[in-house]
CSV table of C-alpha atoms in Angstrom, one decimal:
chain,number,residue,atom,x,y,z
J,25,MET,CA,-23.7,-14.7,4.7
J,26,THR,CA,-25.7,-10.9,5.6
J,27,GLY,CA,-28.7,-11.3,4.1
J,28,PRO,CA,-30.3,-9.8,1.1
J,29,ALA,CA,-29.0,-6.3,1.4
J,30,THR,CA,-32.0,-3.9,2.5
J,31,PRO,CA,-31.9,-0.8,2.3
J,32,SER,CA,-30.3,0.1,5.7
J,33,ARG,CA,-26.9,-1.7,4.5
J,34,LEU,CA,-26.8,0.2,1.0
J,35,ARG,CA,-27.1,3.4,2.1
J,36,THR,CA,-23.9,2.7,4.6
J,37,GLN,CA,-22.1,0.9,1.6
J,38,LEU,CA,-23.4,4.6,-0.1
J,39,PRO,CA,-20.2,6.3,1.6
J,40,LEU,CA,-17.7,3.4,0.8
J,41,LEU,CA,-18.0,3.7,-3.4
J,42,VAL,CA,-17.9,6.9,-2.4
J,43,TRP,CA,-15.6,8.0,-1.6
J,44,LEU,CA,-12.9,5.5,-3.3
J,45,VAL,CA,-14.6,6.5,-7.1
J,46,LEU,CA,-12.7,9.6,-5.8
J,47,VAL,CA,-9.4,8.1,-4.6
J,48,TRP,CA,-9.4,6.6,-7.9
J,49,MET,CA,-9.9,8.6,-9.9
J,50,LEU,CA,-8.0,11.5,-7.3
J,51,LEU,CA,-4.5,8.8,-8.1
J,52,TRP,CA,-5.6,9.2,-12.5
J,53,GLY,CA,-5.6,12.4,-11.7
J,54,THR,CA,-7.8,13.7,-14.4
J,55,LEU,CA,-11.8,14.3,-14.1
J,56,SER,CA,-13.3,12.5,-17.1
J,57,TRP,CA,-16.7,9.2,-17.8
J,58,ALA,CA,-13.5,6.7,-18.6
J,59,ASN,CA,-12.2,7.2,-14.9
J,60,LEU,CA,-15.8,7.4,-12.9
J,61,VAL,CA,-17.1,4.6,-15.3
J,62,SER,CA,-13.7,1.8,-14.4
J,63,GLY,CA,-13.5,4.2,-10.8
J,64,ALA,CA,-16.9,2.6,-10.0
J,65,ALA,CA,-16.3,-0.9,-11.4
J,66,VAL,CA,-13.2,-1.0,-9.4
J,67,ALA,CA,-15.1,-0.1,-6.3
J,68,LEU,CA,-17.9,-2.4,-6.6
J,69,LEU,CA,-15.5,-5.5,-6.8
J,70,VAL,CA,-14.5,-3.5,-4.0
J,71,THR,CA,-17.3,-3.1,-1.6
J,72,LEU,CA,-18.7,-6.9,-2.7
J,73,LEU,CA,-15.4,-9.2,-2.6
J,74,LEU,CA,-14.3,-8.1,0.7
J,75,PRO,CA,-17.4,-6.6,2.7
J,76,LEU,CA,-17.1,-4.2,5.6
J,77,PRO,CA,-18.3,-5.5,8.8
J,78,SER,CA,-21.6,-4.1,10.0
J,79,THR,CA,-21.4,-1.3,13.0
J,80,THR,CA,-23.3,-1.3,15.4
J,81,GLY,CA,-25.0,3.3,16.9
J,82,GLY,CA,-25.1,5.0,13.6
J,83,THR,CA,-24.7,7.8,12.9
J,84,ARG,CA,-25.5,11.1,10.9
J,85,VAL,CA,-23.3,14.6,9.9
J,86,ARG,CA,-24.3,17.5,11.5
J,87,LEU,CA,-22.9,20.1,10.1
J,88,VAL,CA,-22.1,23.3,13.0
J,89,GLY,CA,-20.3,19.9,15.2
J,90,LEU,CA,-18.4,18.6,12.6
J,91,LEU,CA,-17.1,21.9,11.2
J,92,ASP,CA,-16.8,22.9,14.6
J,93,PHE,CA,-15.1,19.3,15.2
J,94,ALA,CA,-12.9,20.4,12.4
J,95,GLY,CA,-11.1,24.1,13.0
J,96,HIS,CA,-10.6,22.5,16.9
J,97,PHE,CA,-9.0,19.3,15.8
J,98,LEU,CA,-6.5,22.0,13.4
J,99,LEU,CA,-5.5,23.4,15.9
J,100,ASP,CA,-4.8,20.8,18.1
J,101,LEU,CA,-2.8,19.2,15.4
J,102,PHE,CA,-0.4,22.9,15.3
J,103,VAL,CA,-0.2,24.0,19.3
J,104,SER,CA,0.3,20.1,20.1
J,105,GLY,CA,3.2,19.7,17.4
J,106,ALA,CA,4.7,22.6,19.0
J,107,GLN,CA,4.4,21.5,22.1
J,108,VAL,CA,7.1,17.6,20.8
J,109,ALA,CA,9.0,19.2,19.0
J,110,TRP,CA,9.9,21.8,21.4
J,111,LEU,CA,9.8,18.1,24.2
J,112,ALA,CA,12.2,17.0,21.4
J,113,LEU,CA,14.2,19.8,21.5
J,114,ARG,CA,14.3,20.9,25.1
J,115,PRO,CA,16.9,18.4,27.6
J,116,GLY,CA,15.8,17.2,31.5
J,117,LEU,CA,13.5,13.9,31.9
J,118,ARG,CA,10.2,14.0,32.0
J,119,HIS,CA,7.2,11.9,33.5
J,120,SER,CA,5.0,9.8,31.4
J,121,ALA,CA,1.4,8.5,32.4
J,122,ILE,CA,-1.0,6.0,31.2
J,123,VAL,CA,-4.3,6.7,32.1
J,124,ARG,CA,-8.2,4.8,30.9
J,125,VAL,CA,-10.9,7.2,29.9
J,126,GLN,CA,-14.5,6.0,30.5
J,127,LEU,CA,-15.9,7.5,27.5
J,128,ARG,CA,-19.4,7.5,26.6
J,129,THR,CA,-20.8,6.8,22.7
J,130,ASN,CA,-22.1,3.4,21.9
J,131,SER,CA,-21.1,4.4,17.7
J,132,ASP,CA,-18.2,1.9,16.0
J,133,LEU,CA,-17.3,4.3,14.0
J,134,VAL,CA,-17.6,7.4,16.8
J,135,LEU,CA,-15.2,4.5,19.1
J,136,THR,CA,-13.4,5.0,15.6
J,137,MET,CA,-13.3,8.4,15.5
J,138,VAL,CA,-11.8,9.6,18.7
J,139,ALA,CA,-9.5,6.8,19.3
J,140,GLU,CA,-8.0,8.4,15.4
J,141,ALA,CA,-8.3,12.2,16.7
J,142,LEU,CA,-7.0,11.0,19.8
J,143,SER,CA,-3.3,10.1,18.2
J,144,LEU,CA,-3.2,11.7,14.9
J,145,VAL,CA,-2.9,14.8,17.8
J,146,PRO,CA,0.6,14.3,19.4
J,147,GLY,CA,1.2,14.3,22.7
J,148,SER,CA,-1.5,11.4,23.5
J,149,LEU,CA,-1.6,7.7,21.9
J,150,VAL,CA,-3.8,5.3,22.1
J,151,LEU,CA,-2.1,1.9,23.8
J,152,ASP,CA,-6.0,0.5,24.0
J,153,LEU,CA,-9.8,-0.2,23.6
J,154,ASP,CA,-12.3,-1.7,25.8
J,155,ARG,CA,-14.6,-2.7,23.5
J,156,GLU,CA,-17.5,-3.7,26.4
J,157,GLU,CA,-16.5,-1.3,28.8
J,158,ARG,CA,-16.2,2.1,26.4
J,159,SER,CA,-13.1,3.1,28.3
J,160,ILE,CA,-9.6,3.6,26.7
J,161,ALA,CA,-6.3,4.0,27.4
J,162,VAL,CA,-3.4,6.2,26.0
J,163,HIS,CA,-0.9,6.9,27.2
J,164,LEU,CA,0.3,10.8,27.5
J,165,LEU,CA,4.1,11.8,26.8
J,166,HIS,CA,4.7,15.0,29.3
J,167,VAL,CA,2.9,15.5,32.4
J,168,ARG,CA,3.5,17.1,35.3
J,169,ASP,CA,1.5,16.3,38.2
J,170,ARG,CA,-1.4,15.1,39.3
J,171,ASP,CA,-3.6,18.3,38.2
J,172,HIS,CA,-2.7,17.8,35.1
J,173,VAL,CA,-3.5,13.9,34.5
J,174,GLU,CA,-6.7,15.0,35.0
J,175,GLN,CA,-6.7,18.1,32.4
J,176,GLU,CA,-5.6,16.3,30.2
J,177,ARG,CA,-7.8,14.1,31.1
J,178,ALA,CA,-11.0,15.9,31.2
J,179,ASP,CA,-9.6,17.3,27.5
J,180,VAL,CA,-10.3,13.5,26.5
J,181,LEU,CA,-14.5,13.6,26.8
J,182,VAL,CA,-14.2,17.1,25.0
J,183,VAL,CA,-12.5,15.6,22.4
J,184,GLU,CA,-15.4,12.8,22.1
J,185,ALA,CA,-18.1,15.4,22.7
J,186,ARG,CA,-18.0,17.8,19.8
J,187,LEU,CA,-17.3,14.1,18.0
J,188,ILE,CA,-20.2,13.1,19.4
J,189,ARG,CA,-22.1,16.5,18.2
J,190,ALA,CA,-20.8,16.6,14.8
J,191,PHE,CA,-21.5,12.5,14.2
J,192,GLY,CA,-23.2,11.1,17.0
J,193,SER,CA,-27.0,9.1,16.6
J,194,ALA,CA,-30.4,10.4,19.3
J,195,GLU,CA,-29.7,8.4,22.3
J,196,ASP,CA,-25.0,9.2,22.3
J,197,ARG,CA,-26.5,12.8,22.3
J,198,GLU,CA,-28.7,11.9,25.6
J,199,ALA,CA,-25.5,10.2,27.0
J,200,LEU,CA,-23.2,12.9,26.7
J,201,GLU,CA,-26.0,15.7,28.4
J,202,ARG,CA,-26.5,13.3,31.0
J,203,ASP,CA,-23.7,13.2,31.8
J,204,LEU,CA,-22.6,16.3,32.1
J,205,ALA,CA,-25.3,17.6,34.0
J,206,GLU,CA,-24.0,14.7,36.7
J,207,ARG,CA,-20.6,16.4,35.8
J,208,GLY,CA,-21.8,20.1,36.3
J,209,ARG,CA,-23.7,18.6,40.0
J,210,ARG,CA,-20.6,17.2,41.4
J,211,VAL,CA,-18.4,20.3,40.9
J,212,GLU,CA,-21.7,22.5,42.3
J,213,GLY,CA,-22.0,20.7,45.2
J,214,THR,CA,-18.6,21.0,45.4
J,215,VAL,CA,-17.3,24.5,45.0
J,216,PRO,CA,-19.8,26.1,47.8
S,15,MET,CA,0.9,37.2,-7.0
S,16,SER,CA,2.8,34.0,-8.1
S,17,ALA,CA,6.0,35.8,-5.0
S,18,VAL,CA,3.4,35.2,-2.6
S,19,LEU,CA,3.2,32.5,-3.6
S,20,ASP,CA,6.3,30.4,-3.3
S,21,VAL,CA,6.6,32.4,-0.4
S,22,VAL,CA,4.9,30.5,1.3
S,23,SER,CA,5.1,27.3,-0.1
S,24,MET,CA,8.8,27.5,1.4
S,25,THR,CA,8.1,28.6,4.6
S,26,CYS,CA,5.2,24.8,4.6
S,27,LEU,CA,8.5,23.8,3.4
S,28,VAL,CA,11.0,25.0,5.8
S,29,ALA,CA,8.2,24.7,9.2
S,30,GLY,CA,7.6,20.7,7.9
S,31,ALA,CA,11.6,19.9,7.3
S,32,PHE,CA,12.2,21.0,10.6
S,33,LEU,CA,9.3,18.5,12.1
S,34,CYS,CA,11.6,16.1,10.5
S,35,LEU,CA,14.8,17.0,12.8
S,36,THR,CA,13.2,17.7,15.8
S,37,ALA,CA,11.2,14.0,15.5
S,38,GLY,CA,14.9,12.3,14.1
S,39,LEU,CA,15.6,14.5,17.8
S,40,GLY,CA,13.0,13.2,20.1
S,41,LEU,CA,14.2,9.4,19.1
S,42,VAL,CA,17.2,10.1,19.4
S,43,ARG,CA,16.3,11.7,22.9
S,44,PHE,CA,13.4,9.5,23.9
S,45,PRO,CA,13.9,7.1,26.9
S,46,ASP,CA,11.0,3.4,25.6
S,47,VAL,CA,9.5,2.7,22.7
S,48,LEU,CA,6.2,4.5,23.4
S,49,SER,CA,7.5,7.8,24.2
S,50,ARG,CA,9.5,7.1,21.2
S,51,MET,CA,6.4,6.9,18.7
S,52,HIS,CA,5.5,9.9,19.4
S,53,ALA,CA,8.3,11.8,18.6
S,54,GLY,CA,8.1,9.2,15.4
S,55,THR,CA,5.3,9.5,14.1
S,56,LYS,CA,3.2,12.3,15.5
S,57,PRO,CA,5.3,15.3,14.5
S,58,GLN,CA,5.6,13.4,11.1
S,59,VAL,CA,1.9,14.1,10.3
S,60,LEU,CA,1.9,17.8,10.2
S,61,GLY,CA,5.2,17.9,9.1
S,62,VAL,CA,4.1,15.7,6.5
S,63,LEU,CA,1.3,17.9,6.1
S,64,LEU,CA,2.6,20.9,5.5
S,65,VAL,CA,5.9,19.8,3.1
S,66,MET,CA,3.6,18.3,1.3
S,67,VAL,CA,1.0,21.8,0.4
S,68,GLY,CA,4.1,23.7,0.0
S,69,ALA,CA,4.5,20.7,-2.6
S,70,ALA,CA,1.4,21.2,-3.7
S,71,LEU,CA,1.3,25.1,-3.7
S,72,ARG,CA,4.8,24.9,-6.2
S,73,LEU,CA,3.4,22.3,-8.3
S,74,GLN,CA,1.7,23.6,-11.4
S,75,GLY,CA,-1.5,21.9,-12.3
S,76,TRP,CA,-4.1,20.0,-9.9
S,77,SER,CA,-3.5,16.1,-11.0
S,78,ASN,CA,-0.1,16.8,-9.0
S,79,ALA,CA,-1.7,18.8,-6.1
S,80,TRP,CA,-5.0,16.2,-5.7
S,81,MET,CA,-2.4,13.4,-6.2
S,82,LEU,CA,-0.2,14.8,-2.9
S,83,LEU,CA,-3.1,16.1,-0.7
S,84,LEU,CA,-4.5,12.1,-0.7
S,85,VAL,CA,-0.5,11.3,-0.2
S,86,ALA,CA,-1.2,13.7,3.5
S,87,ALA,CA,-4.9,12.1,3.1
S,88,PHE,CA,-3.6,8.8,4.0
S,89,GLN,CA,-1.3,9.5,5.2
S,90,MET,CA,-3.5,10.4,8.3
S,91,LEU,CA,-5.5,7.9,8.0
S,92,THR,CA,-2.3,5.3,8.1
S,93,ALA,CA,-0.1,6.3,11.0
S,94,PRO,CA,-2.4,6.1,14.1
S,95,VAL,CA,-3.2,2.7,12.9
S,96,SER,CA,0.0,1.5,13.2
S,97,ALA,CA,1.5,3.5,15.7
S,98,HIS,CA,-1.3,1.6,18.0
S,99,MET,CA,-0.2,-2.1,16.9
S,100,ILE,CA,3.6,-0.5,17.5
S,101,SER,CA,2.2,0.8,21.2
S,102,ARG,CA,0.2,-2.1,22.1
S,103,VAL,CA,2.7,-4.9,21.1
S,104,ALA,CA,5.1,-2.8,22.5
S,105,TYR,CA,4.0,-2.9,26.5
S,106,ARG,CA,1.9,-6.3,26.2
S,107,ARG,CA,6.0,-7.0,25.1
S,108,ARG,CA,7.0,-4.7,28.6
S,109,HIS,CA,8.9,-2.5,26.4
S,110,VAL,CA,7.9,0.6,28.8
S,111,ARG,CA,10.0,2.7,31.5
S,112,ARG,CA,8.0,2.1,34.4
S,113,ASP,CA,10.0,4.6,36.5
S,114,LEU,CA,9.4,7.1,34.6
S,115,LEU,CA,4.8,6.8,35.0
S,116,LEU,CA,3.3,9.3,36.8
S,117,VAL,CA,-0.2,7.5,36.0
S,118,ASP,CA,-0.6,3.6,34.8
S,119,GLU,CA,-3.9,2.6,34.6
S,120,PHE,CA,-4.0,0.3,32.3
S,121,GLY,CA,-0.9,-2.2,34.4
S,122,ALA,CA,-4.2,-4.8,35.8
S,123,ALA,CA,-4.9,-6.2,32.4
S,124,PRO,CA,-7.7,-8.4,32.0
S,125,ALA,CA,-7.0,-12.0,32.1
S,126,GLY,CA,-7.6,-12.5,28.4
S,127,ASP,CA,-5.4,-10.7,27.2
S,128,ARG,CA,-2.8,-13.5,29.2
S,129,LEU,CA,-2.2,-15.4,26.0
S,130,TYR,CA,-3.3,-12.9,23.5
S,131,VAL,CA,-2.1,-13.8,20.0
S,132,GLY,CA,-2.9,-10.8,17.8
S,133,ASP,CA,-4.9,-13.1,15.0
S,134,GLU,CA,-8.4,-14.0,17.2
S,135,PRO,CA,-10.7,-11.1,16.6
S,136,GLY,CA,-12.4,-9.3,18.9
S,137,ASP,CA,-15.9,-11.5,19.6
S,138,ALA,CA,-13.5,-14.6,20.2
S,139,PRO,CA,-14.4,-15.1,23.6
S,140,PRO,CA,-11.0,-15.2,26.0
S,141,GLU,CA,-9.7,-18.7,26.2
S,142,GLU,CA,-9.1,-20.3,29.6
S,143,PRO,CA,-5.6,-19.2,31.5
S,144,GLU,CA,-5.9,-22.1,33.5
S,145,ILE,CA,-6.0,-25.1,29.9
S,146,ALA,CA,-3.3,-23.1,27.8
S,147,ILE,CA,-1.3,-22.9,31.0
S,148,ALA,CA,-1.3,-26.6,31.6
S,149,GLU,CA,-0.8,-27.2,27.0
S,150,HIS,CA,2.5,-25.2,27.9
S,151,VAL,CA,3.9,-26.9,31.1
S,152,VAL,CA,4.4,-30.4,30.6
S,153,ASP,CA,3.9,-32.7,32.8
S,154,ASP,CA,6.0,-36.0,32.7
S,155,ARG,CA,4.8,-37.8,35.8
S,156,GLY,CA,3.3,-40.0,35.3
S,157,PRO,CA,3.2,-42.2,32.5
S,158,GLY,CA,-0.2,-43.3,32.7
S,159,ASP,CA,-2.0,-39.8,31.7
S,160,GLY,CA,-1.2,-40.1,28.3
S,161,ALA,CA,1.3,-38.9,25.4
S,162,PRO,CA,3.3,-36.1,26.1
S,163,ARG,CA,3.3,-34.8,23.1
S,164,ARG,CA,7.5,-34.0,21.5
N,23,MET,CA,16.7,30.7,-3.3
N,24,THR,CA,19.6,28.6,-2.7
N,25,VAL,CA,20.0,29.2,0.5
N,26,VAL,CA,16.8,27.7,1.2
N,27,SER,CA,17.2,25.1,0.1
N,28,TYR,CA,20.7,23.7,1.3
N,29,VAL,CA,18.1,24.6,4.9
N,30,LEU,CA,15.7,22.0,3.2
N,31,TYR,CA,17.6,19.3,2.6
N,32,GLY,CA,19.7,19.7,5.7
N,33,LEU,CA,17.3,19.4,8.2
N,34,ILE,CA,15.8,16.3,5.9
N,35,GLY,CA,19.1,15.4,5.9
N,36,GLY,CA,19.7,15.6,9.6
N,37,GLY,CA,16.3,14.1,10.1
N,38,ALA,CA,16.8,10.3,7.9
N,39,LEU,CA,20.0,10.7,9.9
N,40,LEU,CA,19.2,10.7,13.4
N,41,ALA,CA,17.0,8.1,11.7
N,42,LEU,CA,19.3,6.3,11.1
N,43,VAL,CA,21.4,6.8,14.2
N,44,ARG,CA,18.5,5.2,16.2
N,45,LEU,CA,18.6,2.5,14.6
N,46,ALA,CA,21.5,1.1,14.1
N,47,MET,CA,21.4,1.5,18.0
N,48,GLY,CA,18.3,-0.5,18.5
N,49,PRO,CA,18.0,-1.5,21.3
N,50,SER,CA,15.2,-3.9,20.7
N,51,LEU,CA,13.1,-5.2,18.1
N,52,LEU,CA,10.4,-2.6,17.6
N,53,ASP,CA,11.8,0.6,18.5
N,54,ARG,CA,14.2,-0.6,15.3
N,55,VAL,CA,10.6,-0.3,13.9
N,56,VAL,CA,9.6,2.8,15.0
N,57,ALA,CA,13.1,3.7,13.3
N,58,THR,CA,12.1,2.6,10.1
N,59,ASP,CA,8.6,4.2,9.7
N,60,THR,CA,10.0,7.1,10.8
N,61,LEU,CA,12.9,6.6,7.9
N,62,LEU,CA,10.2,6.4,4.9
N,63,VAL,CA,8.1,9.1,5.6
N,64,ILE,CA,11.1,11.6,5.9
N,65,ILE,CA,12.0,10.2,3.5
N,66,SER,CA,9.3,11.0,1.3
N,67,ALA,CA,9.2,13.8,2.5
N,68,GLY,CA,12.7,14.5,0.7
N,69,LEU,CA,11.4,14.0,-2.2
N,70,ALA,CA,8.8,16.1,-1.6
N,71,VAL,CA,11.1,19.3,-0.8
N,72,TYR,CA,12.7,18.1,-4.9
N,73,ALA,CA,9.5,18.0,-6.6
N,74,ALA,CA,8.4,21.6,-5.5
N,75,LEU,CA,12.6,23.1,-5.2
N,76,GLU,CA,13.1,21.6,-8.7
N,77,ARG,CA,9.4,21.8,-10.2
N,78,ASP,CA,9.9,18.0,-11.1
N,79,PRO,CA,6.8,16.4,-10.7
N,80,THR,CA,7.6,13.1,-12.2
N,81,VAL,CA,8.5,12.2,-8.6
N,82,VAL,CA,4.4,12.6,-6.9
N,83,PRO,CA,3.4,8.6,-7.3
N,84,VAL,CA,6.8,7.4,-5.4
N,85,LEU,CA,5.5,9.1,-3.0
N,86,VAL,CA,1.3,7.0,-3.3
N,87,VAL,CA,4.1,3.7,-3.0
N,88,VAL,CA,6.5,4.8,-0.6
N,89,SER,CA,3.7,6.0,2.3
N,90,LEU,CA,1.5,3.5,1.9
N,91,LEU,CA,4.2,0.9,2.2
N,92,ALA,CA,5.7,2.4,5.1
N,93,PHE,CA,2.0,2.1,7.1
N,94,VAL,CA,2.1,-2.0,5.0
N,95,GLY,CA,6.4,-2.8,6.8
N,96,SER,CA,5.1,-0.8,9.6
N,97,VAL,CA,1.9,-3.0,10.7
N,98,SER,CA,3.5,-6.0,9.2
N,99,ILE,CA,5.9,-6.7,11.9
N,100,ALA,CA,4.1,-5.4,14.3
N,101,ARG,CA,1.3,-7.9,13.7
N,102,TYR,CA,5.1,-10.8,14.0
N,103,VAL,CA,6.4,-9.9,17.2
N,104,GLY,CA,2.5,-10.0,18.7
N,105,GLY,CA,2.2,-13.3,17.5
N,106,MET,CA,5.4,-14.1,19.2
N,107,LEU,CA,3.7,-13.4,22.5
N,108,ARG,CA,1.7,-16.8,22.1
N,109,GLY,CA,4.4,-18.2,24.9
N,110,SER,CA,3.4,-15.6,27.2
N,111,VAL,CA,2.4,-18.0,31.0
N,112,THR,CA,3.2,-15.5,33.3
N,113,GLY,CA,0.4,-14.4,33.4
N,114,ASP,CA,2.0,-10.9,33.1
N,115,GLY,CA,2.5,-10.9,29.6
N,116,SER,CA,6.4,-10.8,30.0
N,117,ASP,CA,7.5,-13.5,27.5
N,118,LEU,CA,10.0,-16.1,29.3
N,119,GLY,CA,11.6,-18.0,26.3
N,120,LEU,CA,12.7,-14.0,24.5
N,121,PRO,CA,14.8,-12.6,26.6
N,122,VAL,CA,14.1,-9.7,29.2
N,123,ALA,CA,13.0,-5.9,27.2
N,124,ALA,CA,16.1,-4.0,26.7
N,125,GLU,CA,14.1,-1.5,28.8
N,126,GLU,CA,14.0,-3.4,32.0
N,127,ARG,CA,17.2,-4.1,31.1
N,128,GLU,CA,19.3,-0.3,31.5
N,129,ALA,CA,16.4,0.2,34.5
N,130,ARG,CA,17.5,-2.0,36.2
N,131,GLY,CA,21.4,-1.9,35.4
C-alpha cells in the first residue's frame, strides 16, 4: 500500500524493531543468542503484519535536551504526585479548569510525547488534541484563580519547549524560537 | 550493604503503598469522573514505579529486576492512553460537574464531534450534522416521501 | 520487619477497599471503569509487595499480565461507552435515549 521500502522508512522502523527485540528479551529475562534471533523474528513479523502509520515532521534526538527533559520530568512526577496525594487527604472543595493551549510543534511524534508527558504528570490530564489547529485541551485538577490558570498554561508550553529541544526538527525549533522571541517582546512592551 | 539496600527498598515500598492508599481516598472523595481520573491513574504511576523499584531491589537476580522495570514501563506507556480515552468519553457524555470548573475553554466543541462514534480514523471527513439528524428524526408526515425505515 | 509488612499490607488493603467502595457506589459506568482500573493496579502493587517481602519471584510474570489486562479492559470499555454516543442528536453531545448523567442530577438536586 505504501510502495517500496525507502531508506527513510527503514530508518523510522529500526528503533521500533530494536525496542520490540528488547521487550522480548526482557520478558524472557535472559540474554542469549536464541532469544535474540527469535525476538528479531517476532519483531519483523509484528512490524510487517501491523505496520504503523507514517508520521509527519521528522525527529532527531539531542542528548542534552533529552537529559534536561528527563530530569525535569522525574522531578515533576514526584512533586505533583505529592500534591495530588495532599489534595486527596485535605478537606475542602477545589476548583478544576479545562484550558486549551496553542502548541507550536508540527510533528506527530512530539505532539504524542507532549500529550503523554502531560498526562503522566499528576494534576493535568489531556482531554483532546486538535491536530489541525495544533492545540491541546487539558483538564487541571486544582486551580486557585485565573492567575494560577495562566501559570499552568505557561507550564504546558515549557514542557513542550523542553520536548522540542530534545526531539524536535529544525522547523520546530525555529517556530519555538520565533514564538519565544515574540513573547519576550510582548512582555517588554507591557513592562514600561 | 545488604542492610542499606533493604532500608532503601522498604522506603520505596512504603511510599508506593501510601500512594495507593491516597489513590483510593481520592477516588472516593473527588466530585466528578475527571477528578477521580486524576486520583485513580496518576499517583498510581508514581506509586507503581516506587513499588517496582523497591521489589526489584529486594529480589535477587537481574531477570526479575528487568521484568519489574518492564511492568513499570508498560504502566507509564499505557496509563495516559486509557486515562485519555475514558476522560474524553466522560466529557462528551456530560459527566463533568460544570459548577466546579473555573475555566472551560473546551465547551465549544467543533461540529464534527456531534456524531462522535469513536471508530473513524483521524483523517475521516466530518459527517454533515443536518443529514445525520434528518436520518434520526423519522419523518412520517407525507406518504409520498418514501417509506420510513422500520 | 513484621511491623513494616503489616503497615504495607494495611496501606495496600485500605487503598483496595476504598476503590471497592467507589466501584459499588458508582454512580456512572465510567466511575466504575476508573475504579476497576485503579483496583487492578493496586492489586498488582500488592503482588509486588508480597514478592518483595517474601523474596518470592514466582508472581513476577503475573504482574506483567495484570498490568496489561488493566489497560486492555479499560480501553475496550471506553470504546464501548463511546459507541453509545452515536444516538446523540441534541448537538451538545448529551444523549437523548440514555438517562441524564448522574453528576448533572447530583448538581441539580
